[in-house]
Short mmCIF file of C-alpha atoms in Angstrom, two decimals:
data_model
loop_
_atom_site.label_atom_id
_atom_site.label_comp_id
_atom_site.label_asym_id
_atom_site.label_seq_id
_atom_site.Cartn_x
_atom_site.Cartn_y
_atom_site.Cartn_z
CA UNK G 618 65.05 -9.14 -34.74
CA UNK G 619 61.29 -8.46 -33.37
CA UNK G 620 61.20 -6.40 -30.74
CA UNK G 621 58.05 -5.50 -28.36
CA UNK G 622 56.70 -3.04 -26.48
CA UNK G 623 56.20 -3.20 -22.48
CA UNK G 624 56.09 -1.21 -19.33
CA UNK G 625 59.66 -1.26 -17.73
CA UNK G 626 59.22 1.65 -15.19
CA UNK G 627 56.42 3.68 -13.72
CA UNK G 628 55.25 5.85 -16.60
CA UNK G 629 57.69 5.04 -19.09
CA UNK G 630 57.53 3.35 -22.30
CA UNK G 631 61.01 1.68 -23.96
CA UNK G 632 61.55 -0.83 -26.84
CA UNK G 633 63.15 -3.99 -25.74
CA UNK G 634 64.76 -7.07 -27.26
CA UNK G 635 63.22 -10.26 -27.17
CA UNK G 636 63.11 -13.39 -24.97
CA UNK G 637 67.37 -12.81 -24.81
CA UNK G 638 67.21 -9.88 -22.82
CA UNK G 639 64.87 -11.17 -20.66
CA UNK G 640 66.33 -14.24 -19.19
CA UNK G 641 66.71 -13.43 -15.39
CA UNK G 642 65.00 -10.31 -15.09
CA UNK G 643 61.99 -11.66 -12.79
CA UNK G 644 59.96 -8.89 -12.58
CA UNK G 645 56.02 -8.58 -11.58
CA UNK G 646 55.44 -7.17 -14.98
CA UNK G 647 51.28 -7.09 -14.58
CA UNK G 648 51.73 -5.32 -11.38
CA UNK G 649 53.95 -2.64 -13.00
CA UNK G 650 51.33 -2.70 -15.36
CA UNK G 651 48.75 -1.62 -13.16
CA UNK G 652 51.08 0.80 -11.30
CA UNK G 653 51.45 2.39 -14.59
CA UNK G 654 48.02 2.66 -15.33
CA UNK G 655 46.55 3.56 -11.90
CA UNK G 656 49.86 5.20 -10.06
CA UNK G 657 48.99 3.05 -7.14
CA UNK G 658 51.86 0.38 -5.69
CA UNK G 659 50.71 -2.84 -6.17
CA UNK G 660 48.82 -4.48 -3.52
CA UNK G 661 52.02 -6.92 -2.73
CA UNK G 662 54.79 -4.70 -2.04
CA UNK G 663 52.14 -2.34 -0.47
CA UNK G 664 53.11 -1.84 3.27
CA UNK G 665 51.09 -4.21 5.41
CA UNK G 666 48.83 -2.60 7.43
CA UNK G 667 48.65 -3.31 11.05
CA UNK G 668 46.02 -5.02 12.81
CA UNK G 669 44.78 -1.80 14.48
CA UNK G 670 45.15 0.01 11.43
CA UNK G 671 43.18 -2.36 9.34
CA UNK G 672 40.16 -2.28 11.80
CA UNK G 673 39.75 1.51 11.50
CA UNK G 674 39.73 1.54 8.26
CA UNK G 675 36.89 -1.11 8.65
CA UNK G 676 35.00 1.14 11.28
CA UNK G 677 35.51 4.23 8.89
CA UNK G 678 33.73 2.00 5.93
CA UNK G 679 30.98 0.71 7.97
CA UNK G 680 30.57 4.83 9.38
CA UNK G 681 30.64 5.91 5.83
CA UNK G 682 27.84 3.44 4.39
CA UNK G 683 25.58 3.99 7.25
CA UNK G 684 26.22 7.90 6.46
CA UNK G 685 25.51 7.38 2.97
CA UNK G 686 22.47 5.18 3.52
CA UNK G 687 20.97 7.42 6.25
CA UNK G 688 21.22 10.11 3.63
CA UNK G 689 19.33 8.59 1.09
CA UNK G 690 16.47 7.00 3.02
CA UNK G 691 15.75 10.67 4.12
CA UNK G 692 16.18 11.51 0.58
CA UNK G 693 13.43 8.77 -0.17
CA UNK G 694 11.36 10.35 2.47
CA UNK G 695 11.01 13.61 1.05
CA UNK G 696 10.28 12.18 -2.57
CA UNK G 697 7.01 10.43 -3.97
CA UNK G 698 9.11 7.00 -3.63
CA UNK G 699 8.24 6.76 -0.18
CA UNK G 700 4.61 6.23 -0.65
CA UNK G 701 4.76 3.38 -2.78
CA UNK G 702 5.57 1.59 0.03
CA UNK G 703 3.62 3.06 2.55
CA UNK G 704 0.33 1.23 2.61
CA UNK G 705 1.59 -2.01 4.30
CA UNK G 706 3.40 0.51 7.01
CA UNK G 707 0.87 3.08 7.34
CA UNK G 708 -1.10 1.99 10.73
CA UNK G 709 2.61 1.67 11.97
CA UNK G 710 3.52 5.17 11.73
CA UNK G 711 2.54 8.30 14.23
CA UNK G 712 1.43 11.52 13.10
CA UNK G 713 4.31 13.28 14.22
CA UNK G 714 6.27 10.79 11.96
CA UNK G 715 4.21 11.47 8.93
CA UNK G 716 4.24 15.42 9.53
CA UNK G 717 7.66 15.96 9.91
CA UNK G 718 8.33 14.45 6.22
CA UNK G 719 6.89 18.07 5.65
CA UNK G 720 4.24 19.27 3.31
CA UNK G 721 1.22 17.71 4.23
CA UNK G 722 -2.21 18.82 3.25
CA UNK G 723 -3.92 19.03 6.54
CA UNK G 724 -7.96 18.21 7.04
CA UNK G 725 -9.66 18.19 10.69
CA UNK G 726 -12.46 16.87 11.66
CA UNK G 727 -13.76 18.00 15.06
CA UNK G 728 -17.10 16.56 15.24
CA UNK G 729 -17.52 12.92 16.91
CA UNK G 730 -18.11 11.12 13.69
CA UNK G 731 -16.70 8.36 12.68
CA UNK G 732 -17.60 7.90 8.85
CA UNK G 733 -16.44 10.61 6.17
CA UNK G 734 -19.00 11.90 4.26
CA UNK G 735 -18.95 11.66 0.63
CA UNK G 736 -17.76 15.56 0.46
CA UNK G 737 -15.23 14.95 3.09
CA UNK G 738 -13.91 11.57 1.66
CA UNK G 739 -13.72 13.49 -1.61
CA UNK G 740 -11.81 16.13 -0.62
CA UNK G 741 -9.32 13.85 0.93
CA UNK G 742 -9.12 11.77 -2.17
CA UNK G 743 -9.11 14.90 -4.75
CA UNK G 744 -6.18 16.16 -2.69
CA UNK G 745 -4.34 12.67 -2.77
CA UNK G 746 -4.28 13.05 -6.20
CA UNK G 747 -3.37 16.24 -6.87
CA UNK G 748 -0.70 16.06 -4.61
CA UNK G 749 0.97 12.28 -5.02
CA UNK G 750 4.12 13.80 -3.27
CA UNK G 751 2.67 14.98 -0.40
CA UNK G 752 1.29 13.30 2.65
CA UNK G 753 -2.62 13.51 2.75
CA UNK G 754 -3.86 13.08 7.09
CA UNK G 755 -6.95 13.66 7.98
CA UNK G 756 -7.31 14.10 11.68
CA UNK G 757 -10.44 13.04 13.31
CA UNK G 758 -11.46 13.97 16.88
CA UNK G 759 -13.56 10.79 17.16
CA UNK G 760 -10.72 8.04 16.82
CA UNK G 761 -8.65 7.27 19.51
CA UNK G 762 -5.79 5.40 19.65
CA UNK G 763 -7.57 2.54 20.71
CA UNK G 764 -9.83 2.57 17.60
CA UNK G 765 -7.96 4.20 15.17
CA UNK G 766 -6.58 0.93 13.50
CA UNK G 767 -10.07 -0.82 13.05
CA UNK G 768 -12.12 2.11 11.22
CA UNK G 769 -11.15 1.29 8.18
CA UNK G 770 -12.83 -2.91 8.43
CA UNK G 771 -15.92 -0.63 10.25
CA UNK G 772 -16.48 1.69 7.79
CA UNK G 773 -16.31 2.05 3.33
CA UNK G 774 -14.58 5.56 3.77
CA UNK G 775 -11.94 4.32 5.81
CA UNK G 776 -10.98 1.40 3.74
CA UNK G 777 -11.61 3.96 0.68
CA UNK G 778 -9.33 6.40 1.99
CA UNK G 779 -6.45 4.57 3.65
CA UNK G 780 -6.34 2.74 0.39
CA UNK G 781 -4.55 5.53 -1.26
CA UNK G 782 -0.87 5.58 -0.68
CA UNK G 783 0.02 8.73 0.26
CA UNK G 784 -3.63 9.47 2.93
CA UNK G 785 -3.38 8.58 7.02
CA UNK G 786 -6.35 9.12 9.50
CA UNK G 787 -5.25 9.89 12.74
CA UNK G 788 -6.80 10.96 15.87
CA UNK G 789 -7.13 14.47 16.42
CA UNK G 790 -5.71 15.07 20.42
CA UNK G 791 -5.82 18.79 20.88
CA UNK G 792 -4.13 18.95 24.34
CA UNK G 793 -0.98 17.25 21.94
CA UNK G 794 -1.49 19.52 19.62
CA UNK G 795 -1.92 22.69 21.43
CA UNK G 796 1.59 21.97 23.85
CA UNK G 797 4.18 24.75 23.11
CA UNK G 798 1.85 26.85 21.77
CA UNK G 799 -0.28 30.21 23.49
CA UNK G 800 -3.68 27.89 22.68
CA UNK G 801 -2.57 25.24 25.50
CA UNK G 802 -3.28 27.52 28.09
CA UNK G 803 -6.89 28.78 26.15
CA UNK G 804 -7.34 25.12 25.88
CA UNK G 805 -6.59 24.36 29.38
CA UNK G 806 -9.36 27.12 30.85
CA UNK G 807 -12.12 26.69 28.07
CA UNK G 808 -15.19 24.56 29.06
CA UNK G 809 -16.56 22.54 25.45
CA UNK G 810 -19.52 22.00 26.60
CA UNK G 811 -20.58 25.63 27.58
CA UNK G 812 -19.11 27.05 24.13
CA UNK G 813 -22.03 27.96 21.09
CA UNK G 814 -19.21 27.09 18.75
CA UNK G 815 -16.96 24.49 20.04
CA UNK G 816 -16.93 22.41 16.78
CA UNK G 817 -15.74 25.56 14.96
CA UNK G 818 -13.82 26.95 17.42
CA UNK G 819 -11.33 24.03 18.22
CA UNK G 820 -11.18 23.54 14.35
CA UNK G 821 -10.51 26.93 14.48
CA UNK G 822 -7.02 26.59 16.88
CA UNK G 823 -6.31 23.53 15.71
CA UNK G 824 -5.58 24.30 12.21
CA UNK G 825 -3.11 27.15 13.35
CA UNK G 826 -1.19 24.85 15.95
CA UNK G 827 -0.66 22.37 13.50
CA UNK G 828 0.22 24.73 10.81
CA UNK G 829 2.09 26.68 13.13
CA UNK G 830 4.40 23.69 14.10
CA UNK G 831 4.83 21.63 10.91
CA UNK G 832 3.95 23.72 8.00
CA UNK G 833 1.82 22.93 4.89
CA UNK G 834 -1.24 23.54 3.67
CA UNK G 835 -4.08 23.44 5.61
CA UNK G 836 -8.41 22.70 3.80
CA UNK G 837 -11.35 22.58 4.97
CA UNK G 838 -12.97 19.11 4.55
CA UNK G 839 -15.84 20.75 1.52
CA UNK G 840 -12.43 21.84 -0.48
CA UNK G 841 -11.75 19.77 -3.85
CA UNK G 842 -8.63 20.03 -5.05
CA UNK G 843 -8.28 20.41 -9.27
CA UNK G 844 -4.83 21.73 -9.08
CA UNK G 845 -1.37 22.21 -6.82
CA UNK G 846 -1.15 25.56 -4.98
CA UNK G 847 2.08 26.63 -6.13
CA UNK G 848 2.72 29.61 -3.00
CA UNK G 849 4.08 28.47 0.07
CA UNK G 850 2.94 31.57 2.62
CA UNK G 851 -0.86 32.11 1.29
CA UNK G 852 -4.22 33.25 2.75
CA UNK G 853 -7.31 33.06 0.51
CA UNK G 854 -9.13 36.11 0.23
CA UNK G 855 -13.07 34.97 0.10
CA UNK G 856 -13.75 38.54 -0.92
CA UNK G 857 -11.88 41.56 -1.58
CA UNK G 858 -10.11 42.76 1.80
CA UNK G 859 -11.18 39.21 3.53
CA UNK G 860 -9.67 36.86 3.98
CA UNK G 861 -10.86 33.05 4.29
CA UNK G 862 -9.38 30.62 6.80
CA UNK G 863 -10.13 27.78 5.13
CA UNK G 864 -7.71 27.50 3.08
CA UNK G 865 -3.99 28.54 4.19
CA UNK G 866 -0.62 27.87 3.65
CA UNK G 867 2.76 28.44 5.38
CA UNK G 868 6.05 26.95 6.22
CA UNK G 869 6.63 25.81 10.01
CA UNK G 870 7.22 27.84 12.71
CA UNK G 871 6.24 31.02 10.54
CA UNK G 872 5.56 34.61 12.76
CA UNK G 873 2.09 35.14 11.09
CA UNK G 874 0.44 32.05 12.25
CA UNK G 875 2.41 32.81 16.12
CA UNK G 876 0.68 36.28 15.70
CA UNK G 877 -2.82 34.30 14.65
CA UNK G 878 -2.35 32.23 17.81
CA UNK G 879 -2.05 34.90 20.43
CA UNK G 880 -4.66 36.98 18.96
CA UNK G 881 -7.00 34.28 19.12
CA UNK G 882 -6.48 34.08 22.83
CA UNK G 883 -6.25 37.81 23.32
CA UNK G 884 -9.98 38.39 21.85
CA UNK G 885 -10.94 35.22 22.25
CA UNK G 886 -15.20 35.42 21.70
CA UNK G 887 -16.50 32.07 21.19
CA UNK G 888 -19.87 33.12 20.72
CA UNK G 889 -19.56 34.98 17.65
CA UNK G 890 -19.19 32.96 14.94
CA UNK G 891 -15.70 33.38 12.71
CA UNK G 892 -14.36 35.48 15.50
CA UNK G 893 -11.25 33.23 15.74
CA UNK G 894 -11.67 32.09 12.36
CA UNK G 895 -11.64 34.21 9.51
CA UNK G 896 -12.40 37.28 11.05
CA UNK G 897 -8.93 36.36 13.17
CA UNK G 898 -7.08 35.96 9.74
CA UNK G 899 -8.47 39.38 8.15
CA UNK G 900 -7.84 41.80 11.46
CA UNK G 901 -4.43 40.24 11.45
CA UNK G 902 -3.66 40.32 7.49
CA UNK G 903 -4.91 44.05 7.81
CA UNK G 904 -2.10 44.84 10.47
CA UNK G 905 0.54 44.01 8.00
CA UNK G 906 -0.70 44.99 4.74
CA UNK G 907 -3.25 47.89 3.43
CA UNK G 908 -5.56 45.62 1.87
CA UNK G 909 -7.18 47.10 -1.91
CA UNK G 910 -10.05 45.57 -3.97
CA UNK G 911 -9.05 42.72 -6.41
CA UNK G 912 -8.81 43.67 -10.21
CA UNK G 913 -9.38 40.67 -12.52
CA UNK G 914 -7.67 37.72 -11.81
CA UNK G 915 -4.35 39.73 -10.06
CA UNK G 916 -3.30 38.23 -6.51
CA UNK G 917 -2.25 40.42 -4.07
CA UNK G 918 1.40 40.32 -1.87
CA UNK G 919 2.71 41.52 1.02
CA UNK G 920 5.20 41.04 4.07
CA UNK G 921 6.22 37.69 2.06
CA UNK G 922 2.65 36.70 1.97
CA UNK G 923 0.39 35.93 -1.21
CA UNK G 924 -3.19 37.17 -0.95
CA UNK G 925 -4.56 34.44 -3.06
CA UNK G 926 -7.52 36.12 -5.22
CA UNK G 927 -11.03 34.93 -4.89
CA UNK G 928 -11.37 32.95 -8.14
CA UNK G 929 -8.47 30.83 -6.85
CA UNK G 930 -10.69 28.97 -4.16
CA UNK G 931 -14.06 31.31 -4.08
CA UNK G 932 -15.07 31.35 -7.71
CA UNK G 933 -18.88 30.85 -6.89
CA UNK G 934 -18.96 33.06 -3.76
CA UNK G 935 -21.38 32.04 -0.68
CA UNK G 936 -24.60 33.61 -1.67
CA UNK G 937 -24.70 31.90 -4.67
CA UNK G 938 -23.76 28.36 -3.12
CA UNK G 939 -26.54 25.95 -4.26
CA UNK G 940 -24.90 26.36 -7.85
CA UNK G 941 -22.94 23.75 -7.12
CA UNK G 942 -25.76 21.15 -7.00
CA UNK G 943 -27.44 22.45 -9.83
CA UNK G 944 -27.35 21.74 -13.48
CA UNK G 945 -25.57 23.96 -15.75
CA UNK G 946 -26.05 24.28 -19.65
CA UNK G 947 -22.29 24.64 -19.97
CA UNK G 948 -19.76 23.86 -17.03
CA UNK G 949 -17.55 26.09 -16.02
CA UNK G 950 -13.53 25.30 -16.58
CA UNK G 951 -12.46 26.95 -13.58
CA UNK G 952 -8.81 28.10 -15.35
CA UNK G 953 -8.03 30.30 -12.32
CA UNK G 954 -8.66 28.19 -9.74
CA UNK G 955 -6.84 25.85 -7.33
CA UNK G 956 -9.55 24.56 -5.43
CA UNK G 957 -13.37 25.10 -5.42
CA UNK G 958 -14.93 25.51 -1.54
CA UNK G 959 -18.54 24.17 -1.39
CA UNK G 960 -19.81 25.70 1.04
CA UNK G 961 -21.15 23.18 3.11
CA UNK G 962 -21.58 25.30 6.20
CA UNK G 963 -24.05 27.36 4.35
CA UNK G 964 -25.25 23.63 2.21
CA UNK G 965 -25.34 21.61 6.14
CA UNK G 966 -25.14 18.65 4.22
CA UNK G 967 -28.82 19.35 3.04
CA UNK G 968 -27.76 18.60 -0.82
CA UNK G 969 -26.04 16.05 -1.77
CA UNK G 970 -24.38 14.84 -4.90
CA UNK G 971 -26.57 12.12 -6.72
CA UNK G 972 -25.64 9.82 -8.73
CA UNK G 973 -26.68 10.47 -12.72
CA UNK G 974 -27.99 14.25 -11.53
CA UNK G 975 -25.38 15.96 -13.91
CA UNK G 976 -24.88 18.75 -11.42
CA UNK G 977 -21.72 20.97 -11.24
CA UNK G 978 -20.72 18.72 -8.33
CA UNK G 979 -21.59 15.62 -9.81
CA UNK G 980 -18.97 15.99 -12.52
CA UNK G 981 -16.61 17.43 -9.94
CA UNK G 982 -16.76 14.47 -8.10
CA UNK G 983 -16.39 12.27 -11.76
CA UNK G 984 -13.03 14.30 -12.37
CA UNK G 985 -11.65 14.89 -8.94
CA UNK G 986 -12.58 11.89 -6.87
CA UNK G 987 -13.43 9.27 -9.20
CA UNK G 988 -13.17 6.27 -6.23
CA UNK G 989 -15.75 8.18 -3.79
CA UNK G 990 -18.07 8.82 -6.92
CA UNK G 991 -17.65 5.13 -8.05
CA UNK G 992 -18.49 4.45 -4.08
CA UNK G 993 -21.43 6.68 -4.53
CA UNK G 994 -22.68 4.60 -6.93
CA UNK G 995 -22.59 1.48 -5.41
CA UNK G 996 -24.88 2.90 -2.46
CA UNK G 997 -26.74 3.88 -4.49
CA UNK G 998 -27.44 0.92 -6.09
CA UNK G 999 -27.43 -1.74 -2.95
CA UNK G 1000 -30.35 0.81 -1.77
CA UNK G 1001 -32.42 0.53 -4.63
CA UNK G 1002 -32.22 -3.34 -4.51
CA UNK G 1003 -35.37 -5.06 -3.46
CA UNK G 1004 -35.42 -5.99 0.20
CA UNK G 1005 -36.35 -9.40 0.73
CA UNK G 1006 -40.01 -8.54 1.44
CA UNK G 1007 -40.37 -6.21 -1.63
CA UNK G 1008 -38.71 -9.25 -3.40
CA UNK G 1009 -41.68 -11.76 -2.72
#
């Protein structure tokens, strides 16, 4: 006689006879089946939910996938993914939107101009690139809200810049930017147009506040970027026992840069230059740590805070800035750096990277910033095209 194998209790195996011993036994053998596989009742002799109880469960789903999604479009947020999309949604977005993704590279630009430089719009792009993850804004204290969406059809930087995925230009409104913060009331009693330094100044407190409330890094607009800063709390020393302010780092609401901010308001001088720039940074570095000369390439540390040595961002120091536009028999490689400062408050925009020059900056601006370079060029061209008198 052939016998067969199947399921004839919940997880239990027998050996029964054929089709005889079958004959009346009408049994919901695939739902056993499944009950045996699973140990879950099978969905028709499952209790019946009631009507309240089945739209619960329904609310509880739709909670649970809104959770879930919420989750992961902050999740997208945080990662490169985000900026893929970005472009089409950039004008869209506000700048307290784009900071509070966290870890932006922060450049300011306090004068009233309205078109980036080719040093500015490099440093911009070189810093896209190096950091793809990262949001790039550059805050300008010539937009306005008004404006701010139409510089980029006025002007070949803007469209340059808000090209890339990951840069926004936004207008740079200090009274926004200095509220909950000791610089409001500074802010508040200062008079721009009687202050020697105002342009430096207000770059000056605006780089802390913004700092100070978001976190990141912070660059002067003559920094190129050539690789990521890996420290999160950083000051560049420009020399041994100074420190720079253009180039800092720290997470938000972080006690140095608090410290920085009332300082600058308790010896406020706006007439001497770097008083509440650098000068602030050093006196209050020096309170916290006993600063020593740099040996080799060796940063320094202290209180939680990386004293970034000068070859990181310094590596041709300020006397010796016009290197930088010159040619050199060999370039340098620049292994220990992170960024290279140009200088251009010492330069005031007097030289300028020229096209087929082969100075240091030149090929900086090849490697680091190809699209301003390759804009450089084109200028460069449409001005050495005959006019239409010089063409007859």
């Amino acid at each position: 006689m052939l016998q067969e194998v199947w399921v004839s209790s919940p997880g239990s195996w027998a050996l029964q006879e054929s089709n005889s011993h079958r004959q009346g036994k009408k049994r919901c053998w695939k739902c056993r089946f499944v009950r045996t596989i699973i140990q879950h009742p099978c969905r028709r002799h499952a209790p019946r939910r009631s009507r309240k109880e089945r739209m619960l469960r329904k609310i509880q789903i739709c909670l649970c996938f809104c959770f879930v999604s919420g989750i992961l479009y902050e999740i997208s947020l945080l990662s490169s993914c985000v900026f893929s999309y970005l472009p089409m949604a950039q004008q869209y977005l506000t700048p307290e939107q784009v900071l509070n993704l966290g870890k932006s590279i922060i450049f300011l630009e306090t004068t009233e101009r309205l078109e980036p430089p080719p040093l500015v719009s490099c440093s911009v792009e070189s810093a896209a690139r190096i950091y793809q993850d990262r949001p790039i804004i550059l805050f300008m204290r010539g937009l306005n809200n008004e404006t701010a969406l139409d510089m980029n059809t006025s002007y070949a930087a803007f469209s340059l810049l808000s090209s890339m995925k990951n840069v926004f230009l936004f207008p740079l409104q200090m009274e926004t930017v200095f509220q909950e913060t000791p610089l409001l009331q500074w802010y508040n009693q200062v008079v721009p147009e009687q202050e020697k330094n105002w342009v430096h100044v207000s770059s000056d407190a605006s780089r802390l506040a913004l700092i100070w409330k978001y976190g990141g890094i912070y660059m002067d607009t003559d920094v190129i970027s050539i690789r990521p800063i890996p420290q999160r709390s950083f000051l560049a020393a420009q020399k041994s026992r100074f420190s720079s302010n253009g180039i800092f780092g720290f997470p938000a609401r972080h006690k140095f840069i608090w410290d920085c901010m009332e300082n600058f308001v308790l010896k406020y001088n706006g007439n001497i230059w770097g008083n509440q720039g650098p000068f602030l940074m050093t006196r209050m570095l020096k309170t916290l740590c006993n600063l020593t000369d740099f040996q080799g390439t060796e940063d320094h540390s202290c209180q939680n805070i990386s004293f970034l040595n000068p070859q990181r961002f310094y590596p041709i120091p300020y006397p010796a800035w016009s290197r930088y536009y010159q040619v050199w028999e060999k370039s340098p490689t620049f292994n220990h750096s992170y960024a290279l400062h140009l200088w251009n408050f010492m330069n005031r925009n007097r030289k300028v990277v020229v096209a087929g020059s082969n100075t240091l900056a030149e090929n900086l601006y090849k490697t680091y910033c190809p699209s301003t370079y390759e804009d450089l060029i084109q200028n460069a061209k449409h001005r050495d095209l005959p006019g239409p008198e010089e063409g007859e």
